[in-house]
Short mmCIF file of C-alpha atoms in Angstrom, two decimals:
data_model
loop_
_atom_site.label_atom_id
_atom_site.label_comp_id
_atom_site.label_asym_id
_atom_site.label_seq_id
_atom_site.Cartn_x
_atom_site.Cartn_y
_atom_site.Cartn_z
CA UNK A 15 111.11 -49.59 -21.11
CA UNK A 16 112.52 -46.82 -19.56
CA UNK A 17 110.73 -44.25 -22.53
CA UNK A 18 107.43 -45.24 -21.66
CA UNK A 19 107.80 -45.34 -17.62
CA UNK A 20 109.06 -41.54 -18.78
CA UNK A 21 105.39 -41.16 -20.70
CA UNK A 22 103.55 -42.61 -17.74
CA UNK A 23 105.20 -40.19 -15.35
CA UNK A 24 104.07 -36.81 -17.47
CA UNK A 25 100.22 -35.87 -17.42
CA UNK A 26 98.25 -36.49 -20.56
CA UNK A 27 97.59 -33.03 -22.09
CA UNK A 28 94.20 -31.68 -22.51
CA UNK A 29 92.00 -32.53 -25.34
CA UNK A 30 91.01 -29.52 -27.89
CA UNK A 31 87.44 -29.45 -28.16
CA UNK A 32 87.41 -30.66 -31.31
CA UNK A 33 88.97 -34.10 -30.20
CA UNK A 34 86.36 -34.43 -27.47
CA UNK A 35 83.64 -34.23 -29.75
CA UNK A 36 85.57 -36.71 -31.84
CA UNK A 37 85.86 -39.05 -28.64
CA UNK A 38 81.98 -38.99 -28.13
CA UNK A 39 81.14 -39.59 -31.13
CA UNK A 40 83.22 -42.80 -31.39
CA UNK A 41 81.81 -43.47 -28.35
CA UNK A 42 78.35 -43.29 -29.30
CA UNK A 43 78.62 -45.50 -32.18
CA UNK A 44 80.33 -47.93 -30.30
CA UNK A 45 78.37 -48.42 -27.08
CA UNK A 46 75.33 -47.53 -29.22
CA UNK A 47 74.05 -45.28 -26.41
CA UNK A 48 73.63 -41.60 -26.35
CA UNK A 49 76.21 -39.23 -24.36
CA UNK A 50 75.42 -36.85 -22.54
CA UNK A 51 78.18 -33.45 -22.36
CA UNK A 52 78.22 -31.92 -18.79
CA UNK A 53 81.05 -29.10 -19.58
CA UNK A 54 83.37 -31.91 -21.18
CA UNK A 55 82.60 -34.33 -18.87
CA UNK A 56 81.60 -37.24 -20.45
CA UNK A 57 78.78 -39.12 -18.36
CA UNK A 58 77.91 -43.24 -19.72
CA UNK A 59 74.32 -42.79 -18.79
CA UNK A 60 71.49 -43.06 -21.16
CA UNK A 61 70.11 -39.59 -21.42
CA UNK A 62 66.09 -39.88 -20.56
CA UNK A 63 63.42 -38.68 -22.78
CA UNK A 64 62.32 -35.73 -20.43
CA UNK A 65 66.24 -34.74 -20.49
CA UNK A 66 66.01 -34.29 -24.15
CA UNK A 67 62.62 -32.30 -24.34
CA UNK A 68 64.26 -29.99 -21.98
CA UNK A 69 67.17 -29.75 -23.79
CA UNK A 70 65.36 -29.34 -26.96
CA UNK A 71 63.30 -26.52 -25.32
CA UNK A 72 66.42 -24.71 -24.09
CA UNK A 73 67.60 -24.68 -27.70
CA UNK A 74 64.08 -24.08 -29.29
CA UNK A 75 62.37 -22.75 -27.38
CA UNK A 76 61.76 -19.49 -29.01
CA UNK A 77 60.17 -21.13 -31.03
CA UNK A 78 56.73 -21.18 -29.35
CA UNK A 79 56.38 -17.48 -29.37
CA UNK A 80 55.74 -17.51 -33.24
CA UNK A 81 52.90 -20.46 -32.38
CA UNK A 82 51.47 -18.64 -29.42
CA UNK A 83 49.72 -15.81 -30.87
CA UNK A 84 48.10 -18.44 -32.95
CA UNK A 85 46.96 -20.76 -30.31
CA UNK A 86 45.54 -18.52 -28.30
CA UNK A 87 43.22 -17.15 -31.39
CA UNK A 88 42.40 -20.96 -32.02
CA UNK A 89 41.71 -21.35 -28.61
CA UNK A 90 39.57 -17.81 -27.70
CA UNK A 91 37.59 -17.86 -31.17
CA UNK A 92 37.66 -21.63 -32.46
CA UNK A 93 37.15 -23.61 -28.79
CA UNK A 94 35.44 -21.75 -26.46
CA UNK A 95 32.38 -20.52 -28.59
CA UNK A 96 31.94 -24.20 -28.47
CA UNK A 97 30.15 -23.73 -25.50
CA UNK A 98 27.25 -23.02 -27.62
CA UNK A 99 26.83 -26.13 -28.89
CA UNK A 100 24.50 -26.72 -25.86
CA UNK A 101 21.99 -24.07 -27.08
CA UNK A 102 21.14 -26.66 -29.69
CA UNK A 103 19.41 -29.33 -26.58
CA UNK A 104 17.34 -26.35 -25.09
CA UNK A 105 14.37 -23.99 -25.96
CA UNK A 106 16.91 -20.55 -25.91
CA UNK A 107 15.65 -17.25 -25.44
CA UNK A 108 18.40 -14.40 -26.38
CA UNK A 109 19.83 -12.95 -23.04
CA UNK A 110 18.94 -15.75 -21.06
CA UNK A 111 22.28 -17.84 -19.54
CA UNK A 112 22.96 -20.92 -21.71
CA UNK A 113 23.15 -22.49 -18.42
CA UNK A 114 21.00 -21.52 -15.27
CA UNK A 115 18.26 -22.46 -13.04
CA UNK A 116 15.57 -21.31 -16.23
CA UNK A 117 17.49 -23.67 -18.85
CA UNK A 118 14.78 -25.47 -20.51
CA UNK A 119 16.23 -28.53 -22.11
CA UNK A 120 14.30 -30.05 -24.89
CA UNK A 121 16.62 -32.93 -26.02
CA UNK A 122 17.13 -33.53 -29.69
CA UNK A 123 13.52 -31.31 -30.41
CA UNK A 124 15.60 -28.75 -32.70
CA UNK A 125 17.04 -32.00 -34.55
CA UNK A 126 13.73 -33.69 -35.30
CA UNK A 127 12.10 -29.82 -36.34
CA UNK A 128 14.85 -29.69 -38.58
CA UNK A 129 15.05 -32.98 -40.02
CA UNK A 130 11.08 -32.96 -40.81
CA UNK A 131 11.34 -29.80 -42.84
CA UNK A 132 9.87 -30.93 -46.29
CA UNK A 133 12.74 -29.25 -47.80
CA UNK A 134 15.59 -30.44 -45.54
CA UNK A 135 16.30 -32.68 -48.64
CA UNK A 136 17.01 -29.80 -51.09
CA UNK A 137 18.75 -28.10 -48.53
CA UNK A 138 21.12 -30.77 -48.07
CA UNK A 139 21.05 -31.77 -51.91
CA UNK A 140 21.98 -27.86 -53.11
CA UNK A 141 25.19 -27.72 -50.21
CA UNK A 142 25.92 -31.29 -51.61
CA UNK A 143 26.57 -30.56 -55.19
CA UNK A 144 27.63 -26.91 -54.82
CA UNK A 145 30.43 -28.09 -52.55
CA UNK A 146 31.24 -31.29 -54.63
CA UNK A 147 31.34 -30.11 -58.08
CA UNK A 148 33.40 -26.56 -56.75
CA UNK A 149 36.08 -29.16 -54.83
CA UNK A 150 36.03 -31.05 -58.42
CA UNK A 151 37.28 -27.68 -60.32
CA UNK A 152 38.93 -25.71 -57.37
CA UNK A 153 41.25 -28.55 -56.44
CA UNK A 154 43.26 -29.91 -59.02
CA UNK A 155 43.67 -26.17 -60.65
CA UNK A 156 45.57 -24.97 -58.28
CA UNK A 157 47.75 -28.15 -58.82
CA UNK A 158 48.03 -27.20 -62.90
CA UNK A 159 48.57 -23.69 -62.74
CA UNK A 160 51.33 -24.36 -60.22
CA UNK A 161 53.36 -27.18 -62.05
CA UNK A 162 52.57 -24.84 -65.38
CA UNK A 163 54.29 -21.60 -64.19
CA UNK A 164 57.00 -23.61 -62.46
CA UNK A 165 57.99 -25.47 -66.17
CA UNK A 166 58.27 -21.81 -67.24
CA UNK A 167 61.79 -20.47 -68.74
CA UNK A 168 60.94 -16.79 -68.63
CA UNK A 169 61.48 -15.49 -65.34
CA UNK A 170 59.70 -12.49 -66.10
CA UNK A 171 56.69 -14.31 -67.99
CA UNK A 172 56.51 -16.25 -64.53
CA UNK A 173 56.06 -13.18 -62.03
CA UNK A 174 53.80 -11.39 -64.59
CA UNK A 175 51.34 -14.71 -64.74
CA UNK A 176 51.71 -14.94 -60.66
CA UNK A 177 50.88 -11.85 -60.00
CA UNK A 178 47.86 -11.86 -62.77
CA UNK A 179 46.30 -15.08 -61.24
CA UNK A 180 46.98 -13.96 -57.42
CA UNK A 181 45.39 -10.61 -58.17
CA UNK A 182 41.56 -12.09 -58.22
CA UNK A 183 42.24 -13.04 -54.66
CA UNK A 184 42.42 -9.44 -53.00
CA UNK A 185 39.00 -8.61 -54.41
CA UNK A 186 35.94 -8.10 -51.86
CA UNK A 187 33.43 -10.49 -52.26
CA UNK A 188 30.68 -7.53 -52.47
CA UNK A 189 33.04 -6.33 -55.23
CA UNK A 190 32.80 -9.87 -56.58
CA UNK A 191 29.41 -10.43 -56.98
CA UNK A 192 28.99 -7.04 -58.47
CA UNK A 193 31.06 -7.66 -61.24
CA UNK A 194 29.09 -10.97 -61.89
CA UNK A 195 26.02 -8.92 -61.73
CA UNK A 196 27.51 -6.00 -64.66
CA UNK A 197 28.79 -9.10 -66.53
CA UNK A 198 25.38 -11.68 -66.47
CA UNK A 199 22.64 -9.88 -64.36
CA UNK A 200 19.85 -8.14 -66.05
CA UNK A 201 20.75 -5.44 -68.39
CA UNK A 202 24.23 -6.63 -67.73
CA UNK A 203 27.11 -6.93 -70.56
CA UNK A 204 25.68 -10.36 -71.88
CA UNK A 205 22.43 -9.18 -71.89
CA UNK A 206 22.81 -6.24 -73.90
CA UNK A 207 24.77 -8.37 -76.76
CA UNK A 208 22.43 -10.91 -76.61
CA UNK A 209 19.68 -8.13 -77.77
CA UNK A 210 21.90 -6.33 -80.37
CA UNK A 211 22.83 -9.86 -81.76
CA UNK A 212 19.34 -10.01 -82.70
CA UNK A 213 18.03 -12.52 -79.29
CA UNK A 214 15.57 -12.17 -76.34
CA UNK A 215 14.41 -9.13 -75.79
CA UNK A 216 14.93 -9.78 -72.48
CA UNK A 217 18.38 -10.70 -72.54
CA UNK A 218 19.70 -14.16 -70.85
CA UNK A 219 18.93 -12.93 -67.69
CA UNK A 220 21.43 -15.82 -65.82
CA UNK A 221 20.84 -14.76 -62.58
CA UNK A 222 17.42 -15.54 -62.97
CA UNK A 223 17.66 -18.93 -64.00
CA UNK A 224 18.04 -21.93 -61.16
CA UNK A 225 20.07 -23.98 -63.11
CA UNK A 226 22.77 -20.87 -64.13
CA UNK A 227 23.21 -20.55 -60.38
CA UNK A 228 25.75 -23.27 -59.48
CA UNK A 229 28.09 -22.14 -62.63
CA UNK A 230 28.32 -18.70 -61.63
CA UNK A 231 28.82 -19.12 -58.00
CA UNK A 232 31.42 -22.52 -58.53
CA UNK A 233 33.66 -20.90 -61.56
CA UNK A 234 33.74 -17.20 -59.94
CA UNK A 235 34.80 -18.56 -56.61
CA UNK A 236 37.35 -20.95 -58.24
CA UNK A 237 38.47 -17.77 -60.01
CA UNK A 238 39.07 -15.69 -57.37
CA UNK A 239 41.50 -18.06 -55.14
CA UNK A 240 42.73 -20.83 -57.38
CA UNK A 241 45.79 -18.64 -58.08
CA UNK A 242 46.15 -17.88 -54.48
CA UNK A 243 46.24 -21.43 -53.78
CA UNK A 244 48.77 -22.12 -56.35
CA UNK A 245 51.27 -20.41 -53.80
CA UNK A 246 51.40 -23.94 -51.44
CA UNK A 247 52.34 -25.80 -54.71
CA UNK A 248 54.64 -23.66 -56.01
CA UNK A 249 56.69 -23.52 -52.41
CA UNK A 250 56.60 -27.03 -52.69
CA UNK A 251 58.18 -27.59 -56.29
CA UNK A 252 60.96 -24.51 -55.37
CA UNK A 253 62.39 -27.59 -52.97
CA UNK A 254 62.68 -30.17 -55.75
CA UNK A 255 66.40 -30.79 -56.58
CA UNK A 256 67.45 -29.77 -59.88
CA UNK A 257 69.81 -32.58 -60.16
CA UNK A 258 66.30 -34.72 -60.83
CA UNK A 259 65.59 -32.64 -63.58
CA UNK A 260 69.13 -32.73 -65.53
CA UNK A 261 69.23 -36.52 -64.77
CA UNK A 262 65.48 -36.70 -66.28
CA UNK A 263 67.07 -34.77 -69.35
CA UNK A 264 69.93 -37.30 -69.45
CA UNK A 265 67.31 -39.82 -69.33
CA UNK A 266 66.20 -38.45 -72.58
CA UNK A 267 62.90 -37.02 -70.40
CA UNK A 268 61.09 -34.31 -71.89
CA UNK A 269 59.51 -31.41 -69.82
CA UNK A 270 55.96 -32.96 -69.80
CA UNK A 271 57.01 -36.57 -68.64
CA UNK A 272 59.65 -34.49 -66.26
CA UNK A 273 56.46 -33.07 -64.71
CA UNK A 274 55.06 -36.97 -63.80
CA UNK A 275 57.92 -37.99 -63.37
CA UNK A 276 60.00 -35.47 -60.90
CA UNK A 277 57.40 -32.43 -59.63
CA UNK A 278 54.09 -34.64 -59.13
CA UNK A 279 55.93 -37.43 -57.10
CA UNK A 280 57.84 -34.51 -55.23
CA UNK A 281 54.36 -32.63 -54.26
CA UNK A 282 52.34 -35.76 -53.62
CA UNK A 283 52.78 -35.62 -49.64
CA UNK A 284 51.46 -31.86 -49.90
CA UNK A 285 48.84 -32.78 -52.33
CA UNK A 286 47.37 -35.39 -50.15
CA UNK A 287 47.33 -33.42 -46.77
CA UNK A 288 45.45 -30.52 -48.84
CA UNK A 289 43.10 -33.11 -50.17
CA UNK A 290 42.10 -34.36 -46.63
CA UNK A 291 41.67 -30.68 -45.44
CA UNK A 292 39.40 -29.84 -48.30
CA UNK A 293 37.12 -32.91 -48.00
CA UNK A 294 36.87 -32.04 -44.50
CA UNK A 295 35.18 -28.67 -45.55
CA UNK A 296 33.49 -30.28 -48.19
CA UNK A 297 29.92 -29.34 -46.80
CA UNK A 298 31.39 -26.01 -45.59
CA UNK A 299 29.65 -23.20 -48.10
CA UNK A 300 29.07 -19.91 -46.78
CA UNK A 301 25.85 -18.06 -47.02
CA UNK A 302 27.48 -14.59 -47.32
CA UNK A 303 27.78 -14.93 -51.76
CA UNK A 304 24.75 -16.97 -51.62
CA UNK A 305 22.83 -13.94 -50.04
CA UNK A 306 24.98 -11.42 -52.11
CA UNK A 307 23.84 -12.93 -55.26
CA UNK A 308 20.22 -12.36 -54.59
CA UNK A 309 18.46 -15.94 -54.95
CA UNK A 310 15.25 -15.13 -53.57
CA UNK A 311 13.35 -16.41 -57.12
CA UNK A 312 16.01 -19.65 -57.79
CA UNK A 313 15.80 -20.81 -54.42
CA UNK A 314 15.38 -24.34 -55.70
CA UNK A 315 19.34 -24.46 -56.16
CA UNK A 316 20.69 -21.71 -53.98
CA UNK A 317 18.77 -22.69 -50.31
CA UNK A 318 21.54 -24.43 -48.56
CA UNK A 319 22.22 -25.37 -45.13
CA UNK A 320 24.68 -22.18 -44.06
CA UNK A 321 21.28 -19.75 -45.57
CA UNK A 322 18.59 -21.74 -43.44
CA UNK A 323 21.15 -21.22 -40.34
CA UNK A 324 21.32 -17.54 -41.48
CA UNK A 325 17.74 -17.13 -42.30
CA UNK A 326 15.70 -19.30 -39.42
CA UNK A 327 18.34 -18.94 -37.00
CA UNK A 328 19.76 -15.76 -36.64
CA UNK A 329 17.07 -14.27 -39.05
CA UNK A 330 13.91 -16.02 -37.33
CA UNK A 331 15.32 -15.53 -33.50
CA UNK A 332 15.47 -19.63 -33.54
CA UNK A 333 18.63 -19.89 -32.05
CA UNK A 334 18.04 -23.21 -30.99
CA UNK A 335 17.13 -24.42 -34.45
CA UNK A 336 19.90 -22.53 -36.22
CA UNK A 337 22.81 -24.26 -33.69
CA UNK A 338 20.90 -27.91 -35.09
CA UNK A 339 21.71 -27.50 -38.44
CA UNK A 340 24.80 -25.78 -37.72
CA UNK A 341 25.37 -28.59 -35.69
CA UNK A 342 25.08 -31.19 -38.23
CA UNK A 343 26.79 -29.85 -40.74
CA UNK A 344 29.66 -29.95 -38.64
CA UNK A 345 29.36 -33.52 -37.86
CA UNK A 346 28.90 -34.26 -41.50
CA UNK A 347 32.50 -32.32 -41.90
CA UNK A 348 33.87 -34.18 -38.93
CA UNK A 349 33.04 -37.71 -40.82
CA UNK A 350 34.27 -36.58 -44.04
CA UNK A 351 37.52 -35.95 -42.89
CA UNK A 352 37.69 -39.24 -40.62
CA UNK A 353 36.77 -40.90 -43.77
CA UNK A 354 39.38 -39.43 -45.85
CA UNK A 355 42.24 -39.39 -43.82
CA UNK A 356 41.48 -43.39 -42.95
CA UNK A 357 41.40 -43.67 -46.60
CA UNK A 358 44.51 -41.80 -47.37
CA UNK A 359 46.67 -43.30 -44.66
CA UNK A 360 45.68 -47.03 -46.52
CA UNK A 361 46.16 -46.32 -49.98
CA UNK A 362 48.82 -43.19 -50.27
CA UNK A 363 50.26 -43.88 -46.44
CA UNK A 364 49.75 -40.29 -45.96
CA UNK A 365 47.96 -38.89 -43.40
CA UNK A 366 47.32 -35.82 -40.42
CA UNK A 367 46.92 -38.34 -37.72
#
């Protein structure tokens, strides 16, 4: 009795800090509530959301000045040129103020011009299939050369093949379509063995011929970035735990069933956000190698929506007509990727939003 009247009497000594965190922590689990640590002082209230964002922004917040140089490019030279979406609903003329007192709106006019052109059709056909059948190749290659150089043994044999496919990537595209142009234009490499092998005098002349277009322009852009693109895939599989792989082994796995059954389930979440981002741009082609590849006689395949912009827009000082189909085409996008991220969030339960 008298030993713990004595222990009553002396103060408790201080907890190390060790203990304390010890003490919360049992606390925590026990009360099932959050604690909150005021200099050691332990406080039974629920910490509030807006308590923990600040918290988290006192501890993170550095964060944000690696986003904002980003941000503000998305938002000077992605949102606010969106202002000239209106030029689409008026009758512009160049200098004029896209809003004023001499604004002349016209409605949906530059819609209905554009959708009566007798080849809107074609135009919308050739951006159709160049986009499809390049999103058919492009995307899963990326996906096979990745898995491919990360079953490799050789490290060296590895970096040499990485830096071999990544290498295409850092060419210009004026460079690009030059090359093309030694290699299958008139008088170009093919063309000259075609003639010593004893065919047309002519030569193939493939950049002449409508229906030669769509290979060259899908399987020479596919060249140039699929290795490039093989870089997401490849971070991806570096965080696959090689514990998977030696169990697989155990398993009696062997590398190629290893790849379905360890990398391609490990990369499926980055596969599918990739896939929803690339049917978003599915009608996105750019006129620039379209121009570059001189399709003035094949323009039967090679007119596409991004050229009329270029050429009746910016080319034909119809700004108004050249936002339309600009327009448009963006919508189109806009559904696409609506379409397949609804998709993808029902079958895969993956999605952006």
């Amino acid at each position: 009795m008298r030993k713990n009247s004595v222990a009553e009497a002396l103060p408790a000594a201080p907890l190390s800090e060790n203990d304390l965190l010890v003490e919360q922590a049992y606390e925590a689990m026990t009360n099932g509530e959050p604690q909150a640590d005021n200099g050691g002082i332990k406080n039974n209230k629920p910490v509030s959301k807006w308590d923990k964002w600040k918290e988290n922004f006192k501890r993170r917040g550095w964060v944000l000045a690696f986003i904002l140089p980003a941000l503000i490019y998305v938002l000077i030279f992605c949102y606010a040129p969106m202002y000239g979406i209106l030029i689409a609903f008026q009758e512009y003329i160049p200098g004029n103020p896209i809003i004023g007192s001499g604004t002349e709106w016209i409605g949906f006019d530059n819609f209905s011009t554009f959708f009566s052109n007798p080849n809107f059709w074609d135009y919308f056909t050739n951006t159709f299939l160049l986009c499809f059948f390049g999103f058919i190749v492009g995307f899963p290659l990326p996906i096979l050369v990745a898995l491919l150089l990360n079953s490799l043994r050789k490290p060296k044999v590895k970096k040499g093949l990485q830096i071999l496919y990544y290498a295409p990537h850092f060419i210009s595209l004026v460079v690009m379509v030059g090359m093309l142009k030694l290699i299958f234009g008139s008088d170009g490499l093919l063309d000259q063995l075609s003639i010593k092998l004893g065919g047309d005098v002519n030569g193939l002349q493939l950049f002449l011929k409508p229906e030669a277009f769509r290979p060259l322009f899908i399987f020479s852009g596919n060249w140039q970035d699929f290795g490039w693109s093989a870089i997401i895939y490849l971070a991806a599989l570096s965080g696959v735990d090689p514990a998977l792989h030696e169990a697989a082994k155990v398993d009696g796995a062997s590398r190629f069933r290893r790849i379905f059954s360890v990398d391609l389930p490990a990369i499926a979440p980055t596969i599918v956000m990739l896939m929803i981002l690339s049917v978003g741009n599915l009608m996105s082609c750019g006129y620039e190698k379209v121009l570059l590849m001189d399709p003035n006689g094949i323009l039967s395949t090679s007119e596409i929506l991004s050229t009329y912009v270029y050429r009746f827009g910016l080319g034909g000082g119809n700004y108004g007509l050249g936002t339309a189909a600009g327009l448009f085409n963006s919508v189109i996008n806009v559904a696409l990727l609506v379409i397949a991220n609804f998709t993808s969030k029902k079958l895969a339960n993956q999605s952006m939003w």
